[in-house]
Amino acid sequence: MNPIRRILNADKALSEEVHELIESGKNLPIAIRNNINQNAMEKAMVGPAPELPRAEAMILLHVRPALLIKKNKVILPDSVELKNRIRPFIKKIEHVIPSVGRIEFLKAGKKYGGTGWLITEDTIVTNRHVASLVAMKKGKSFVFRKNPLGDTMEALIDFKEEYWGDNVAVPEFEVELEKIVYMTEDNTTQPDIAFFKIKKHNKLPEPIVISTRKIIEKQFVSVIGYPAYDPNSIISTMAAKEVFNNIYEVKRCSPGEILENVSDSWYFYHDCTTLGGNSGSVVVDNETGSAIGLHFMGEVEKENYAVKGEEILKHLRKVSPKFVTGDLRLASEIESEQEDVFTESAPEEYNDRAGYLPDFLGKKYSVPLPQVTRDKDNVLTFEFNGETQSELKYHHFTVVMNRERRQCFYSACNIDGLLSKRGVKRTGWKYDSRIPKEFQIKNECYGNPPKFSRGHMTRKEDPIWGDLTLARAAGGDSFHVTNATPQMQSFNAPVWLALEDYALENARQDAMKISVFTGPIFTEQDPVKYGVKIPVDFFKIIVFIHDTTRKLCATGYTVSQKDHLSNQEFVFGEFETYQVSIKSIERRTGLHFGNLSSVDPIKGLEAFGAPLAKVEEIRFV
């Protein structure tokens, strides 16, 4: 049995298991911290009782910190190890921060109730036990409670409430919560969820995308919220100086991991450092920057677990049946085929598409599109604006099609990390009217399992940058069928999906720009499924100006779905990503990437056989 469960379920096991966790260097989860009273702690320790809180505080301080936030930026810890662990995901995490706020009450006995965050343009999600402090069900609807004086209570959310230093005034960003629109029933069979309608405001942050990605143990997550001091909790008292430095009720980021996914329930366990005010906090999947869950703890539940994203969506659709999540089924660039909806734009609507820009990183570092050196006769050409062309230009990316395979040779994208936008809703799939439909795969191999999903080559997040109008248009362009290839429904490659984000972290900080080439690796041995040759392997090449060397850097990667294609069985598990030489990608694809192989840190070397277990293993120099 899991030692955490044994501690919660059997007092007699307390001493042995607490020692086991402390000696192993693991963080004691909040579920244990909040359910062990002073007498139990004394019994669990050899020596004076105060030793346990001090030991645990140090573990929390160095392993599971609660990091302050200033101007929507995480203040990184002093620990080099923790910095290295958090830094690859920092931009994804910080995209979420502006959309999280502190829920405050007016005309109520309590000023501050917990945390909430934007889930749609006009909806805040928090916990039921937070909302119930000022709201209740009345008939079939919900109303704000009245205080003892007969005044109707009110609620608002403040998206700031950061700590900038002692005696430093921090700007507020308070917005009224106009209406309570939904609360789950107060019983253990129902997830702890509530939705508020927020008042219209022209400066509201973007909604946080909900992820329904498969939750796995050891998955890196972060809780963003407002931990509050609890004088009745001995752990929070002892940790006041060590972990929180007596600073409470301000926005913090607490990185950690998934402890356990309860497969047959609506919640999962995590080990991020939290206190009562974190009730309603967002649990962020570090790799995708999307919300994987809704944390609940606080004074009522006192457990360190969260409602799953899929459960939040299920209840949100009760309020808004037409709501569609902006995230992907497995956060893997693969779209569900449940709705077979296609649109087509008129050719003249593509006149403003600039496509991939070779000089995006600077004229000194010009990176032209790759040349098709093998199978050149299969490059699809078309007439557009009186010219014969082969490049399908979209906003911020370009696609070159293979006539025979009806899939792209490659998709090339420019990404500006500093101008990236979030919360842009997905659109339906589109044909490109510049080329005949006969060269675009519609439905033959696509559909619900056991058929394939449309896997983006240029990720839908990558071109979504610039002003909001342009970002929305670029996001829509990524849903052209020309930018998709058949991928397994079970595609789940965390490292592959994090490559662009990690490269941005290593790009020059005053630029945060990268260019990315992605595509299938076509072979004669590719299997035929549903009348379509399915690519087994895929490549990606990322080009940027390295932050340290200030030189052009290009790295290559491959991922395969070979093991997941056998007998058309949908095997759920990680797809392994390898760092390989650009020369090897050129040999396998028949594409030539100019001089990029000369700036490849592994140059002529091939992959060393072991897949990348994490993005930090990538060689950039």
Coordinates of C-alpha atoms in Angstrom, one line a residue:
M1 CA 0.0 0.0 0.0
N2 CA 1.1 3.5 -0.7
P3 CA 2.8 4.9 2.5
I4 CA 0.7 8.1 2.2
R5 CA -2.5 6.0 2.4
R6 CA -1.2 4.0 5.3
I7 CA -0.5 7.2 7.3
L8 CA -3.9 8.5 6.7
N9 CA -5.6 5.2 7.4
A10 CA -3.6 3.7 10.3
D11 CA -2.3 5.7 13.2
K12 CA -0.1 2.7 14.3
A13 CA 1.9 3.1 11.1
L14 CA 2.5 6.8 11.6
S15 CA 5.9 6.7 13.2
E16 CA 7.6 4.3 10.8
E17 CA 6.2 5.8 7.7
V18 CA 6.8 9.5 8.7
H19 CA 10.4 8.5 9.3
E20 CA 10.6 6.7 6.0
L21 CA 9.4 9.7 4.1
I22 CA 11.6 12.2 5.9
E23 CA 14.8 10.0 5.6
S24 CA 14.2 9.5 1.9
G25 CA 14.1 13.3 1.4
K26 CA 10.6 13.3 0.1
N27 CA 8.1 16.0 0.8
L28 CA 5.4 15.2 3.2
P29 CA 2.1 15.9 1.3
I30 CA -0.3 18.4 2.8
A31 CA -2.8 15.5 3.3
I32 CA -0.4 14.2 5.9
R33 CA 0.6 17.6 7.3
N34 CA -2.9 18.7 7.9
N35 CA -4.1 15.4 9.4
I36 CA -1.3 14.8 11.9
N37 CA -1.9 16.6 15.2
Q38 CA 0.7 17.6 17.7
N39 CA 0.5 14.4 19.8
A40 CA 0.8 12.3 16.7
M41 CA 3.9 14.2 15.7
E42 CA 5.5 13.7 19.1
K43 CA 4.9 10.0 18.9
A44 CA 6.3 9.9 15.4
M45 CA 9.6 11.4 16.4
V46 CA 12.6 10.2 18.3
G47 CA 13.4 13.2 20.5
P48 CA 11.6 16.5 21.1
A49 CA 8.5 17.2 19.0
P50 CA 9.7 20.5 17.5
E51 CA 12.3 18.6 15.4
L52 CA 9.7 17.3 13.0
P53 CA 8.3 20.7 11.9
R54 CA 11.9 22.0 11.4
A55 CA 12.9 19.1 9.3
E56 CA 9.8 19.2 7.2
A57 CA 10.1 23.0 6.7
M58 CA 13.6 22.5 5.4
I59 CA 12.3 19.8 3.0
L60 CA 9.6 22.1 1.8
L61 CA 12.1 25.0 1.4
H62 CA 14.5 23.1 -0.8
V63 CA 12.2 20.6 -2.6
R64 CA 8.7 22.1 -2.8
P65 CA 9.0 25.9 -2.5
A66 CA 6.1 28.4 -2.7
L67 CA 7.6 31.1 -5.0
L68 CA 6.6 34.7 -4.9
I69 CA 5.3 36.4 -8.0
K70 CA 6.1 40.0 -9.0
K71 CA 4.6 41.7 -12.1
N72 CA 3.3 38.3 -13.3
K73 CA 6.8 36.8 -13.2
V74 CA 7.9 34.0 -10.9
I75 CA 10.8 34.9 -8.6
L76 CA 13.1 31.9 -9.0
P77 CA 14.6 30.2 -6.0
D78 CA 18.3 30.4 -5.1
S79 CA 18.8 26.7 -5.5
V80 CA 20.5 26.0 -8.8
E81 CA 18.8 22.6 -9.0
L82 CA 15.4 24.1 -8.6
K83 CA 16.1 26.8 -11.1
N84 CA 17.1 24.3 -13.7
R85 CA 14.0 22.2 -13.0
I86 CA 11.6 25.1 -13.3
R87 CA 13.3 27.3 -16.0
P88 CA 12.4 25.1 -19.0
F89 CA 8.7 25.6 -18.2
I90 CA 8.7 29.2 -16.9
K91 CA 7.2 30.9 -19.9
K92 CA 4.3 28.4 -20.0
I93 CA 3.7 28.9 -16.3
E94 CA 3.9 32.7 -16.5
H95 CA 1.3 32.8 -19.3
V96 CA -1.2 31.5 -16.8
I97 CA -0.4 33.8 -13.9
P98 CA -2.3 36.9 -15.0
S99 CA -5.6 34.9 -15.2
V100 CA -5.4 33.8 -11.5
G101 CA -6.9 36.0 -8.9
R102 CA -7.8 36.2 -5.2
I103 CA -11.5 35.9 -4.5
E104 CA -12.6 38.6 -2.0
F105 CA -15.9 39.3 -0.3
L106 CA -17.8 42.4 0.6
K107 CA -20.4 42.8 3.4
A108 CA -19.4 39.3 4.6
G109 CA -17.7 38.2 7.8
K110 CA -14.6 37.2 5.8
K111 CA -12.6 39.4 3.5
Y112 CA -10.8 36.7 1.6
G113 CA -12.2 33.3 0.5
G114 CA -9.6 31.7 -1.7
T115 CA -8.4 31.6 -5.3
G116 CA -10.2 31.6 -8.7
W117 CA -9.2 31.8 -12.3
L118 CA -10.7 32.6 -15.7
I119 CA -11.9 29.5 -17.5
T120 CA -13.9 31.3 -20.3
E121 CA -14.1 35.0 -21.3
D122 CA -16.8 35.6 -18.7
T123 CA -16.5 32.8 -16.2
I124 CA -14.4 32.2 -13.1
V125 CA -13.9 28.8 -11.6
T126 CA -13.2 28.1 -7.9
N127 CA -14.2 25.6 -5.2
R128 CA -17.7 25.1 -4.0
H129 CA -16.6 25.5 -0.4
V130 CA -15.2 29.0 -1.4
A131 CA -18.3 30.1 -3.2
S132 CA -20.6 28.8 -0.5
L133 CA -19.2 31.4 2.0
V134 CA -21.2 34.0 0.2
A135 CA -23.6 32.1 -2.1
M136 CA -26.2 29.3 -1.8
K137 CA -28.7 27.4 -3.9
K138 CA -32.2 28.7 -4.1
G139 CA -34.6 26.6 -6.0
K140 CA -33.0 25.8 -9.3
S141 CA -30.7 28.8 -9.3
F142 CA -28.0 30.3 -7.0
V143 CA -28.1 33.6 -5.1
F144 CA -25.7 35.6 -2.9
R145 CA -26.4 35.2 0.8
K146 CA -27.4 38.0 3.2
N147 CA -25.3 39.0 6.2
P148 CA -26.9 39.3 9.7
L149 CA -27.8 42.9 8.9
G150 CA -29.8 41.9 5.9
D151 CA -27.3 43.2 3.3
T152 CA -26.6 41.0 0.3
M153 CA -23.0 39.8 0.2
E154 CA -20.9 40.6 -2.8
A155 CA -17.8 39.0 -4.3
L156 CA -14.9 40.2 -6.5
I157 CA -11.7 38.9 -7.9
D158 CA -8.4 40.7 -7.7
F159 CA -5.9 39.5 -10.4
K160 CA -3.0 41.3 -8.7
E161 CA -2.3 41.0 -4.9
E162 CA 1.4 40.3 -5.4
Y163 CA 4.2 41.0 -3.0
W164 CA 6.7 43.6 -4.1
G165 CA 8.3 44.3 -0.7
D166 CA 7.4 45.6 2.7
N167 CA 5.4 48.9 2.7
V168 CA 5.3 48.9 -1.2
A169 CA 1.9 49.6 -2.6
V170 CA 0.9 47.1 -5.2
P171 CA -1.7 48.0 -7.9
E172 CA -5.1 46.3 -7.6
F173 CA -7.0 44.8 -10.5
E174 CA -10.4 44.1 -8.9
V175 CA -13.4 43.0 -11.0
E176 CA -16.9 42.3 -9.7
L177 CA -18.2 38.7 -9.7
E178 CA -21.8 39.5 -10.8
K179 CA -23.5 36.2 -10.4
I180 CA -23.0 32.7 -9.0
V181 CA -24.0 30.4 -11.9
Y182 CA -23.2 27.0 -10.6
M183 CA -22.1 25.0 -7.6
T184 CA -21.8 21.2 -7.2
E185 CA -23.6 19.4 -4.4
D186 CA -21.9 19.4 -1.1
N187 CA -21.1 15.6 -0.8
T188 CA -18.1 13.4 -1.4
T189 CA -19.4 12.0 -4.7
Q190 CA -19.3 15.5 -6.3
P191 CA -16.1 17.4 -7.3
D192 CA -15.6 20.7 -5.4
I193 CA -16.5 23.1 -8.2
A194 CA -18.2 26.5 -8.6
F195 CA -18.5 29.0 -11.4
F196 CA -19.0 32.8 -11.1
K197 CA -20.0 35.1 -14.0
I198 CA -17.5 38.0 -14.0
K199 CA -18.4 41.6 -15.0
K200 CA -17.3 42.7 -18.4
H201 CA -14.0 44.5 -18.4
N202 CA -11.8 45.5 -21.4
K203 CA -8.6 44.5 -19.7
L204 CA -9.5 41.0 -18.5
P205 CA -6.7 38.5 -19.0
E206 CA -7.1 35.5 -21.3
P207 CA -8.9 32.4 -20.1
I208 CA -6.8 29.5 -19.1
V209 CA -7.0 26.5 -21.4
I210 CA -8.2 23.3 -19.8
S211 CA -6.2 20.2 -20.5
T212 CA -7.6 16.7 -20.6
R213 CA -4.1 15.2 -21.0
K214 CA -3.6 11.8 -19.4
I215 CA -2.4 12.4 -15.9
I216 CA 0.6 10.4 -14.9
E217 CA 2.7 10.0 -11.8
K218 CA 5.8 12.2 -11.5
Q219 CA 4.3 14.7 -14.0
F220 CA 5.6 18.2 -13.3
V221 CA 2.8 20.6 -12.3
S222 CA 2.5 23.9 -10.5
V223 CA -0.1 25.4 -8.3
I224 CA -0.8 29.1 -8.7
G225 CA -2.8 30.8 -5.9
Y226 CA -2.9 32.6 -2.7
P227 CA -1.8 30.6 0.4
A228 CA -3.1 32.1 3.6
Y229 CA -1.7 31.8 7.2
D230 CA -3.6 29.3 9.3
P231 CA -2.9 29.8 13.0
N232 CA -4.5 26.4 13.8
S233 CA -2.1 24.5 11.6
I234 CA 1.2 23.6 13.3
I235 CA 2.9 23.0 10.0
S236 CA 2.0 26.4 8.6
T237 CA 3.1 28.0 11.9
M238 CA 6.5 26.3 11.9
A239 CA 7.0 26.9 8.2
A240 CA 6.2 30.6 8.4
K241 CA 9.8 31.7 8.5
E242 CA 11.4 28.8 6.7
V243 CA 9.1 28.6 3.7
F244 CA 6.8 31.6 3.5
N245 CA 8.9 34.2 5.4
N246 CA 5.7 35.3 7.1
I247 CA 4.3 36.6 3.8
Y248 CA 0.8 35.3 3.1
E249 CA -2.3 36.0 1.1
V250 CA -0.3 37.0 -2.0
K251 CA 0.1 35.3 -5.3
R252 CA 2.6 32.4 -5.4
C253 CA 3.7 29.6 -7.6
S254 CA 4.3 26.2 -6.0
P255 CA 6.0 23.7 -8.3
G256 CA 5.7 19.9 -7.6
E257 CA 4.6 16.6 -9.1
I258 CA 1.6 14.4 -9.5
L259 CA 1.6 11.8 -6.7
E260 CA -1.2 9.6 -7.9
N261 CA -4.0 9.7 -10.4
V262 CA -7.1 8.0 -9.0
S263 CA -8.3 6.4 -12.2
D264 CA -11.9 5.7 -11.2
S265 CA -12.5 9.0 -9.5
W266 CA -12.7 12.8 -10.3
Y267 CA -9.6 13.8 -8.4
F268 CA -5.8 13.3 -8.3
Y269 CA -3.1 13.8 -5.7
H270 CA -0.2 16.2 -6.0
D271 CA 2.6 17.4 -3.7
C272 CA 2.8 21.1 -4.4
T273 CA 3.2 23.2 -1.2
T274 CA -0.2 24.7 -0.4
L275 CA -2.2 26.3 2.4
G276 CA -5.8 27.1 3.0
G277 CA -6.0 30.1 0.7
N278 CA -5.0 27.9 -2.2
S279 CA -8.5 26.6 -2.4
G280 CA -9.6 27.1 -6.0
S281 CA -6.1 27.4 -7.3
V282 CA -5.2 26.3 -10.8
V283 CA -3.0 23.2 -11.1
V284 CA -0.9 23.8 -14.3
D285 CA 0.7 21.2 -16.4
N286 CA 4.2 22.6 -16.7
E287 CA 4.8 21.1 -20.2
T288 CA 1.8 22.6 -21.9
G289 CA 0.9 25.6 -19.7
S290 CA -2.7 24.4 -19.5
A291 CA -4.8 23.7 -16.5
I292 CA -4.7 20.1 -15.6
G293 CA -6.9 20.5 -12.4
L294 CA -8.6 22.6 -9.8
H295 CA -6.9 22.4 -6.4
F296 CA -9.0 22.2 -3.3
M297 CA -7.9 22.1 0.3
G298 CA -8.6 24.9 2.7
E299 CA -10.4 24.8 6.0
V300 CA -13.1 22.3 4.9
E301 CA -11.5 19.5 2.9
K302 CA -7.8 19.7 4.1
E303 CA -6.6 17.4 1.5
N304 CA -3.8 17.9 -1.1
Y305 CA -5.7 16.9 -4.2
A306 CA -7.3 18.5 -7.2
V307 CA -10.4 18.0 -9.5
K308 CA -9.4 16.7 -12.9
G309 CA -9.6 18.9 -15.9
E310 CA -12.1 16.6 -17.7
E311 CA -14.4 16.9 -14.7
I312 CA -14.3 20.7 -14.7
L313 CA -15.2 20.6 -18.4
K314 CA -18.1 18.2 -17.8
H315 CA -19.6 20.5 -15.2
L316 CA -18.9 23.7 -17.3
R317 CA -20.9 22.2 -20.1
K318 CA -23.9 22.0 -17.8
V319 CA -23.7 25.8 -17.6
S320 CA -22.6 26.4 -21.2
P321 CA -23.4 23.3 -23.4
K322 CA -21.7 24.8 -26.5
F323 CA -18.4 25.4 -24.7
V324 CA -15.5 23.6 -26.4
T325 CA -12.2 23.3 -24.7
G326 CA -9.3 25.1 -26.5
D327 CA -6.9 22.3 -25.5
L328 CA -6.3 19.0 -27.2
R329 CA -7.4 15.6 -26.1
L330 CA -4.0 14.5 -24.9
A331 CA -2.3 17.9 -25.2
S332 CA -0.4 16.3 -28.1
E333 CA -1.4 18.4 -31.2
I334 CA -4.0 15.7 -32.1
E335 CA -7.6 16.8 -32.6
S336 CA -10.6 14.6 -32.0
E337 CA -12.6 13.7 -35.1
Q338 CA -16.0 13.6 -33.4
E339 CA -17.2 16.5 -35.4
D340 CA -16.5 16.2 -39.2
V341 CA -16.8 19.9 -40.0
F342 CA -14.8 21.4 -42.9
T343 CA -14.6 24.9 -44.2
E344 CA -12.9 26.4 -47.2
S345 CA -11.7 30.0 -47.8
A346 CA -11.7 31.7 -51.1
P347 CA -8.2 31.8 -52.8
E348 CA -8.0 35.6 -52.5
E349 CA -8.3 35.4 -48.8
Y350 CA -4.7 34.1 -48.7
N351 CA -3.3 37.2 -50.3
D352 CA -2.1 38.6 -46.9
R353 CA -0.3 35.5 -45.8
A354 CA 3.4 36.2 -45.5
G355 CA 4.4 32.6 -44.6
Y356 CA 7.7 31.6 -43.2
L357 CA 10.3 34.4 -43.1
P358 CA 13.9 33.3 -43.7
D359 CA 15.3 36.5 -42.1
F360 CA 13.1 36.1 -39.0
L361 CA 16.2 35.6 -36.7
G362 CA 18.0 38.5 -38.3
K363 CA 19.5 39.1 -41.8
K364 CA 22.9 37.9 -40.4
Y365 CA 21.3 34.6 -39.5
S366 CA 19.1 34.0 -42.6
V367 CA 17.6 30.5 -42.6
P368 CA 16.0 29.7 -46.0
L369 CA 13.3 27.0 -46.5
P370 CA 14.7 23.5 -47.1
Q371 CA 15.1 22.1 -50.6
V372 CA 13.5 18.9 -51.7
T373 CA 16.4 17.0 -53.2
R374 CA 14.8 13.5 -53.4
D375 CA 11.4 12.9 -55.0
K376 CA 11.4 16.4 -56.4
D377 CA 8.8 15.4 -59.0
N378 CA 6.3 15.0 -56.2
V379 CA 6.5 18.6 -55.0
L380 CA 3.0 19.9 -55.5
T381 CA 2.9 23.1 -57.5
F382 CA -0.1 25.4 -58.1
E383 CA -1.1 28.6 -59.8
F384 CA -1.7 31.6 -57.5
N385 CA -1.9 35.2 -58.4
G386 CA -0.6 34.5 -61.9
E387 CA 2.5 32.6 -60.7
T388 CA 3.4 28.9 -60.4
Q389 CA 4.2 28.3 -56.7
S390 CA 5.0 25.4 -54.4
E391 CA 4.8 27.2 -51.0
L392 CA 1.5 27.3 -49.2
K393 CA 2.0 30.5 -47.1
Y394 CA 0.0 31.0 -44.0
H395 CA 0.3 33.4 -41.1
H396 CA 3.8 32.8 -39.6
F397 CA 4.3 29.4 -41.3
T398 CA 4.6 27.7 -44.7
V399 CA 3.8 24.2 -45.9
V400 CA 5.2 22.4 -49.0
M401 CA 3.0 19.4 -50.1
N402 CA 3.9 15.9 -51.4
R403 CA 1.6 15.3 -54.4
E404 CA 1.6 11.5 -54.1
R405 CA 1.3 11.2 -50.3
R406 CA -1.2 14.1 -50.0
Q407 CA 0.7 15.2 -46.9
C408 CA 3.3 17.9 -46.4
F409 CA 7.1 17.3 -47.0
Y410 CA 7.5 19.8 -44.1
S411 CA 5.9 22.7 -42.3
A412 CA 8.1 25.7 -41.4
C413 CA 7.2 28.1 -38.7
N414 CA 8.5 31.3 -37.1
I415 CA 7.8 31.7 -33.4
D416 CA 8.0 34.9 -31.3
G417 CA 7.8 33.8 -27.7
L418 CA 7.6 37.4 -26.4
L419 CA 4.4 38.1 -28.5
S420 CA 2.8 34.7 -27.8
K421 CA -0.9 34.7 -27.1
R422 CA -3.0 32.2 -25.1
G423 CA -6.6 31.3 -24.8
V424 CA -7.3 31.6 -28.6
K425 CA -10.0 29.1 -29.3
R426 CA -9.5 26.4 -31.9
T427 CA -11.4 26.5 -35.2
G428 CA -12.7 23.7 -37.5
W429 CA -10.5 22.0 -40.0
K430 CA -10.1 23.7 -43.4
Y431 CA -9.3 22.8 -47.0
D432 CA -6.8 25.1 -48.8
S433 CA -8.6 26.3 -51.9
R434 CA -5.3 27.1 -53.6
I435 CA -4.7 23.4 -54.4
P436 CA -7.2 20.7 -55.6
K437 CA -9.0 18.8 -52.9
E438 CA -7.8 15.6 -54.4
F439 CA -4.3 16.3 -52.9
Q440 CA -5.8 16.9 -49.4
I441 CA -6.8 14.0 -47.2
K442 CA -10.3 14.4 -45.8
N443 CA -11.7 11.4 -44.1
E444 CA -10.2 8.2 -45.4
C445 CA -7.9 7.5 -42.4
Y446 CA -9.2 10.1 -39.9
G447 CA -11.9 9.5 -37.4
N448 CA -12.6 8.1 -33.9
P449 CA -10.6 5.0 -32.8
P450 CA -9.4 2.8 -34.4
K451 CA -8.8 5.5 -37.1
F452 CA -6.2 8.2 -36.8
S453 CA -6.3 11.8 -35.6
R454 CA -5.0 14.8 -37.5
G455 CA -1.7 15.5 -35.9
H456 CA -0.5 19.1 -36.4
M457 CA 3.0 19.5 -37.9
T458 CA 3.3 23.2 -36.9
R459 CA 1.8 23.1 -33.4
K460 CA -1.3 25.2 -33.1
E461 CA 0.3 27.2 -30.3
D462 CA 3.4 28.1 -32.4
P463 CA 2.0 30.7 -34.9
I464 CA -0.3 32.3 -32.3
W465 CA 1.6 35.5 -31.7
G466 CA 1.4 39.2 -32.6
D467 CA -1.7 41.3 -32.0
L468 CA -4.9 39.4 -31.0
T469 CA -6.5 39.6 -34.5
L470 CA -3.4 38.3 -36.2
A471 CA -2.9 35.6 -33.5
R472 CA -6.4 34.3 -33.9
A473 CA -6.0 34.2 -37.7
A474 CA -2.7 32.3 -37.4
G475 CA -4.2 29.8 -34.9
G476 CA -7.0 29.2 -37.4
D477 CA -4.5 28.7 -40.2
S478 CA -2.8 25.9 -38.3
F479 CA -6.0 23.9 -38.7
H480 CA -5.6 23.5 -42.5
V481 CA -5.5 19.8 -43.4
T482 CA -2.3 20.6 -45.3
N483 CA -0.6 21.0 -41.9
A484 CA -1.8 17.6 -40.6
T485 CA -0.6 14.0 -40.9
P486 CA -2.1 10.8 -39.5
Q487 CA -1.1 10.2 -35.9
M488 CA -2.2 7.6 -33.4
Q489 CA -5.0 8.7 -31.0
S490 CA -2.7 7.7 -28.2
F491 CA 0.1 9.9 -29.3
N492 CA 1.7 11.1 -26.1
A493 CA 5.2 12.5 -26.3
P494 CA 5.9 15.0 -23.5
V495 CA 9.5 15.8 -24.6
W496 CA 8.5 16.2 -28.3
L497 CA 5.8 18.6 -27.3
A498 CA 8.1 20.7 -25.1
L499 CA 10.9 21.1 -27.6
E500 CA 9.9 24.5 -28.9
D501 CA 9.2 25.9 -25.4
Y502 CA 12.6 24.7 -24.1
A503 CA 14.4 26.1 -27.2
L504 CA 12.7 29.5 -26.5
E505 CA 14.2 29.4 -23.0
N506 CA 17.7 29.0 -24.5
A507 CA 17.2 31.6 -27.2
R508 CA 18.6 35.0 -26.7
Q509 CA 16.5 36.7 -24.0
D510 CA 16.1 40.0 -25.8
A511 CA 14.6 38.2 -28.8
M512 CA 13.0 34.9 -27.8
K513 CA 12.6 33.9 -31.4
I514 CA 13.0 30.5 -33.0
S515 CA 12.3 28.9 -36.4
V516 CA 11.0 25.3 -36.5
F517 CA 10.8 22.8 -39.4
T518 CA 8.6 19.7 -38.8
G519 CA 7.4 16.9 -41.0
P520 CA 6.9 13.2 -41.6
I521 CA 9.7 10.9 -42.8
F522 CA 8.3 9.2 -45.8
T523 CA 9.5 5.7 -46.7
E524 CA 8.4 3.0 -49.1
Q525 CA 7.8 0.7 -46.1
D526 CA 5.2 2.9 -44.5
P527 CA 2.1 0.9 -43.8
V528 CA -1.1 1.4 -45.7
K529 CA -4.2 2.0 -43.4
Y530 CA -7.6 2.9 -44.8
G531 CA -6.1 3.5 -48.2
V532 CA -3.5 6.0 -46.9
K533 CA 0.2 5.5 -46.4
I534 CA 0.8 6.3 -42.8
P535 CA 4.2 7.9 -41.9
V536 CA 5.9 6.0 -39.1
D537 CA 8.5 8.6 -38.1
F538 CA 8.6 12.4 -37.8
F539 CA 11.4 14.9 -37.6
K540 CA 11.8 18.4 -36.1
I541 CA 14.6 20.9 -36.5
I542 CA 14.8 23.9 -34.3
V543 CA 16.9 27.0 -35.1
F544 CA 17.7 29.9 -32.8
I545 CA 20.3 32.3 -31.5
H546 CA 21.7 30.6 -28.4
D547 CA 21.4 32.8 -25.3
T548 CA 24.9 32.0 -24.0
T549 CA 27.0 31.6 -27.2
R550 CA 25.1 34.3 -29.2
K551 CA 25.6 32.1 -32.2
L552 CA 23.2 30.4 -34.6
C553 CA 22.2 26.9 -33.3
A554 CA 20.2 24.2 -34.9
T555 CA 19.2 20.9 -33.3
G556 CA 17.4 17.9 -34.8
Y557 CA 14.9 15.4 -33.3
T558 CA 12.9 12.4 -34.3
V559 CA 9.9 10.6 -32.8
S560 CA 8.3 7.3 -34.0
Q561 CA 4.8 5.8 -33.7
K562 CA 6.1 2.4 -34.9
D563 CA 5.5 0.5 -31.6
H564 CA 2.0 2.0 -31.4
L565 CA 0.9 1.0 -35.0
S566 CA 1.1 -2.8 -34.6
N567 CA -2.2 -4.5 -35.2
Q568 CA -3.9 -1.1 -35.1
E569 CA -4.0 -1.4 -31.3
F570 CA -3.9 1.9 -29.5
V571 CA -1.2 1.5 -27.0
F572 CA -1.1 4.3 -24.4
G573 CA 2.3 5.3 -23.4
E574 CA 5.1 7.8 -24.1
F575 CA 6.4 8.1 -27.6
E576 CA 10.2 8.3 -27.4
T577 CA 12.0 11.4 -28.7
Y578 CA 15.6 11.3 -29.9
Q579 CA 18.1 14.1 -30.5
V580 CA 19.8 13.2 -33.9
S581 CA 22.1 14.9 -36.3
I582 CA 20.6 17.2 -38.9
K583 CA 22.7 15.2 -41.5
S584 CA 20.8 12.1 -40.6
I585 CA 17.5 13.8 -41.0
E586 CA 18.6 15.1 -44.4
R587 CA 19.5 11.5 -45.4
R588 CA 16.2 10.1 -44.3
T589 CA 13.9 12.8 -45.6
G590 CA 15.6 13.8 -48.9
L591 CA 15.5 17.4 -47.7
H592 CA 18.5 19.8 -47.6
F593 CA 18.6 22.4 -44.8
G594 CA 21.3 24.6 -46.1
N595 CA 24.2 25.2 -43.7
L596 CA 22.3 24.1 -40.6
S597 CA 24.2 20.9 -40.2
S598 CA 27.3 23.0 -39.6
V599 CA 25.8 24.7 -36.6
D600 CA 24.4 21.4 -35.2
P601 CA 26.1 20.8 -31.8
I602 CA 26.2 17.0 -32.5
K603 CA 27.0 17.6 -36.2
G604 CA 27.8 14.3 -37.9
L605 CA 27.2 12.2 -34.8
E606 CA 24.1 10.1 -34.7
A607 CA 21.8 9.6 -31.7
F608 CA 23.5 7.6 -29.0
G609 CA 20.6 5.1 -28.7
A610 CA 18.9 6.4 -25.5
P611 CA 15.8 8.5 -25.9
L612 CA 15.5 11.9 -24.3
A613 CA 14.0 11.5 -20.8
K614 CA 13.6 15.2 -20.4
V615 CA 14.3 18.3 -22.3
E616 CA 17.3 19.2 -20.1
E617 CA 19.2 16.4 -21.8
I618 CA 19.3 18.2 -25.1
R619 CA 22.7 19.3 -26.4
F620 CA 22.7 22.9 -27.5
V621 CA 26.5 23.4 -27.5

